Short mmCIF file of C-alpha atoms in Angstrom, two decimals:
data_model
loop_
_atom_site.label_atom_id
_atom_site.label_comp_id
_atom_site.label_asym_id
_atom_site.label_seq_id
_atom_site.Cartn_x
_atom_site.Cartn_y
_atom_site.Cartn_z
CA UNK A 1 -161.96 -41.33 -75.42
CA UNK A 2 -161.93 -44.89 -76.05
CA UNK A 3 -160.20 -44.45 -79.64
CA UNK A 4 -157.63 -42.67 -77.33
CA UNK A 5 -157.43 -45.20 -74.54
CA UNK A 6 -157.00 -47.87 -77.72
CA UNK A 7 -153.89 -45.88 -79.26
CA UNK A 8 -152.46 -45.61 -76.07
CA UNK A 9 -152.54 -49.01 -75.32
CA UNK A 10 -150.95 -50.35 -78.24
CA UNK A 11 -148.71 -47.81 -78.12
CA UNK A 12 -147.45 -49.12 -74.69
CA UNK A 13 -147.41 -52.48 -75.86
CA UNK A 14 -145.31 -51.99 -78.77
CA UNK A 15 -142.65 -50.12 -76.71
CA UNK A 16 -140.69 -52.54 -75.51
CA UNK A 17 -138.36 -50.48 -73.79
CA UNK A 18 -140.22 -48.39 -72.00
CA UNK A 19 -139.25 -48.80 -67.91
CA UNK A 20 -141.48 -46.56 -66.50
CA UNK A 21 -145.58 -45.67 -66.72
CA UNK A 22 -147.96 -43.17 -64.82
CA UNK A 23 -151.08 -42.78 -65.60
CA UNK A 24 -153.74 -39.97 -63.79
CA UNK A 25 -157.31 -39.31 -64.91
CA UNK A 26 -160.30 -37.37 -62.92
CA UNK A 27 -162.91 -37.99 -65.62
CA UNK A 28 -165.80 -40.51 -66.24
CA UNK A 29 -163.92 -42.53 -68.86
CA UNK A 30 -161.43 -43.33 -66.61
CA UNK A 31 -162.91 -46.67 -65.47
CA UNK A 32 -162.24 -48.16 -69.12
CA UNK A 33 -159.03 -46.26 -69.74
CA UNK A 34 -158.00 -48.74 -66.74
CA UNK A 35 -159.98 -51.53 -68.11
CA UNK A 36 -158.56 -51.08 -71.15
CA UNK A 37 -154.42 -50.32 -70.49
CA UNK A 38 -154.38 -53.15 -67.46
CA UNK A 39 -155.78 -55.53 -69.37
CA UNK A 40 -153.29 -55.68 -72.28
CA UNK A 41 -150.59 -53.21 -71.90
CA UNK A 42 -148.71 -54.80 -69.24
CA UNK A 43 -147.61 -57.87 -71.32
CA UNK A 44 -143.75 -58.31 -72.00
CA UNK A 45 -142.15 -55.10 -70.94
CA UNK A 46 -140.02 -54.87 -68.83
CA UNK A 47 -141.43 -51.90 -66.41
CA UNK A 48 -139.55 -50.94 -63.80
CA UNK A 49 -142.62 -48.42 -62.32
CA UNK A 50 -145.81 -48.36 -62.39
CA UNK A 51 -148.25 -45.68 -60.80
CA UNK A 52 -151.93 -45.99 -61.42
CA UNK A 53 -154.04 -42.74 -59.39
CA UNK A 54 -157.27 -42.37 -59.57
CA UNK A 55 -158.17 -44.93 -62.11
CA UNK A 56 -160.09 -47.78 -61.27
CA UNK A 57 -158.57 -51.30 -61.43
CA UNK A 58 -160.98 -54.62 -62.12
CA UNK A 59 -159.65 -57.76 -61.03
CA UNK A 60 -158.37 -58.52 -64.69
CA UNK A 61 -156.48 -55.51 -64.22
CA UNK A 62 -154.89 -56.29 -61.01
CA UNK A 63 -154.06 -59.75 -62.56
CA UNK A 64 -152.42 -58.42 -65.36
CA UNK A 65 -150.38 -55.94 -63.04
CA UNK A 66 -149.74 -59.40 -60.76
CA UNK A 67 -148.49 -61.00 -64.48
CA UNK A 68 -145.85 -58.32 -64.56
CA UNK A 69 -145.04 -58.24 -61.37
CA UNK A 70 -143.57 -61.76 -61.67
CA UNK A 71 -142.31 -61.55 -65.23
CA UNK A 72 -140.31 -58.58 -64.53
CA UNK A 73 -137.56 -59.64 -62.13
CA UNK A 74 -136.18 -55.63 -61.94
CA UNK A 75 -140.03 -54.32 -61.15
CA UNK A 76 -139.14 -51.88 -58.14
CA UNK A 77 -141.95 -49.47 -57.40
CA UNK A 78 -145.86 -50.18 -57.63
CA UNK A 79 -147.97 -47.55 -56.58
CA UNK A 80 -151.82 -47.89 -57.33
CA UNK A 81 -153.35 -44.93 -55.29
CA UNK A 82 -157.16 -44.51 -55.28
CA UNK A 83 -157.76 -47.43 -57.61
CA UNK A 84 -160.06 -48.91 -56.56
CA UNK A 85 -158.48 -51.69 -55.35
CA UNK A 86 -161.18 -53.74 -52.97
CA UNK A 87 -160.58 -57.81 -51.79
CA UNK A 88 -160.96 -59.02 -54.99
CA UNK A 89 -158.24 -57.25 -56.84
CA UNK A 90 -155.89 -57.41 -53.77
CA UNK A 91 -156.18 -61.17 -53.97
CA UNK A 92 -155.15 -60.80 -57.67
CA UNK A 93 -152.12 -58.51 -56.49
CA UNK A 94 -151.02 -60.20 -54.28
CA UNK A 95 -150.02 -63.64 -56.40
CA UNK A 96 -147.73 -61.47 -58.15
CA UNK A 97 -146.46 -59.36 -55.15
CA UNK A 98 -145.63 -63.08 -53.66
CA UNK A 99 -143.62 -63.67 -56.29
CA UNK A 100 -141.92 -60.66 -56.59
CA UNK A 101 -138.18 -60.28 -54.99
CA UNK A 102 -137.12 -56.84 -56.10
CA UNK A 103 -140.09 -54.76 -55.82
CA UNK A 104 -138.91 -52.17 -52.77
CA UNK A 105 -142.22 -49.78 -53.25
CA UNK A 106 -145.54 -50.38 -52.62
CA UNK A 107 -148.09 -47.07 -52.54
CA UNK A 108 -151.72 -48.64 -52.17
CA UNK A 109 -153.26 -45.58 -50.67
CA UNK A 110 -156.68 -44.70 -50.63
CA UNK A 111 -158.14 -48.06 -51.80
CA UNK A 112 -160.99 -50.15 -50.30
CA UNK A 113 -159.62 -53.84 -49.27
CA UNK A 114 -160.62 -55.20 -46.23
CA UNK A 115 -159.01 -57.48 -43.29
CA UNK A 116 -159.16 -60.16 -46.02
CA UNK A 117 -157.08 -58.09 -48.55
CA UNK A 118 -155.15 -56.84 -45.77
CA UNK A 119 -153.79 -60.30 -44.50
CA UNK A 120 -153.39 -61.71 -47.93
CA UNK A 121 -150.76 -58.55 -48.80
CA UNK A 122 -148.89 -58.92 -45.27
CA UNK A 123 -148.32 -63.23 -45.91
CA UNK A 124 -147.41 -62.27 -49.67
CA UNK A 125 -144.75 -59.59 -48.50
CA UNK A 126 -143.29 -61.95 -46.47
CA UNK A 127 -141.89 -63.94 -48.40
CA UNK A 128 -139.34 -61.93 -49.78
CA UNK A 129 -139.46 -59.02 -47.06
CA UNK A 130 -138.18 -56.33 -49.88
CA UNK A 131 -140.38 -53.36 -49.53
CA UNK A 132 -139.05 -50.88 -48.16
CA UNK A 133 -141.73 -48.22 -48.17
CA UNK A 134 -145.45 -49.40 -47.50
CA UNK A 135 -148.19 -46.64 -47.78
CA UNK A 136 -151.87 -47.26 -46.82
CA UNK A 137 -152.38 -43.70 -45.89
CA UNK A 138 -156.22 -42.45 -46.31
CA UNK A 139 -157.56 -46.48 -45.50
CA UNK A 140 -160.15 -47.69 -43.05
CA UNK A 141 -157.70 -49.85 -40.60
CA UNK A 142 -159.40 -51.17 -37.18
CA UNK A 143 -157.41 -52.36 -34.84
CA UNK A 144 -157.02 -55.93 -35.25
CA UNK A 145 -155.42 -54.89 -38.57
CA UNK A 146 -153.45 -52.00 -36.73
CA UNK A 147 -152.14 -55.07 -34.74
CA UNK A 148 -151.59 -57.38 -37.97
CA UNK A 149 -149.60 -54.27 -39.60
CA UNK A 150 -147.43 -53.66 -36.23
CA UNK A 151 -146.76 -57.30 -35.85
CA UNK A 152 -145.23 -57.72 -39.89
CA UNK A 153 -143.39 -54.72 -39.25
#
């Protein structure tokens, strides 16, 4: 698997038009498939979409995905569903997300930030205000967050 993970990569860094990427694993290698694809696939192309399920992100990951995020001004839909994604990596995320003005997606379901990671992402969305759709369906939110969420919205 990690021969394929390494042909994959380069071949989605030597596409350089490619717009759009999903990616979907269940099995045990799937913790350097992620490893390996968000840690040097993600460097100039210009994606458009990105959906990550069920692979785990590091934080060199999410700050690769963050890289994009602010080098590609058309990036529109980010959706990184049970990846993993604890304080660490949101932090990471969330320089890019700040930076972002047309990204109008954002699926982070099923992931494992905190309050921390949870404030971070609503002051980084602000600045631009243009997501649309926010999904953090299958997450352990108390209420002070519940609050936090109701008063960005």
């Amino acid at each position: 698997t990690d021969e394929k993970n390494k042909l994959l990569c380069e071949a989605i860094e030597n596409n350089q038009s490619l717009q759009r990427y999903s990616s979907q694993s269940a099995d045990s290698a799937r913790s350097s498939w992620s490893r390996s694809v968000t840690q040097s696939a993600f460097i100039d192309v210009e994606y458009q979409e990105l959906t990550i399920e069920a692979l785990r992100v590091n934080k060199e990951g999410a700050a690769a995905i963050a890289n994009v995020l602010t080098q590609n001004v058309g990036f529109k839909h980010l959706a990184l569903i049970d990846a993993g994604i604890d304080c660490d990596c949101m932090l990471e995320l969330c320089k890019g997300l700040k930076e972002s003005m047309s990204i109008d997606y954002l699926d982070l379901r099923q992931n494992i930030f905190d309050r921390k990671g949870l404030a971070t992402l609503i002051e980084s969305l602000k600045e631009h205000m243009s997501v649309k759709h926010l999904a953090l369906e299958g997450m352990s939110i108390d209420l002070d967050q519940a609050v936090m969420l109701a008063d960005f919205i």
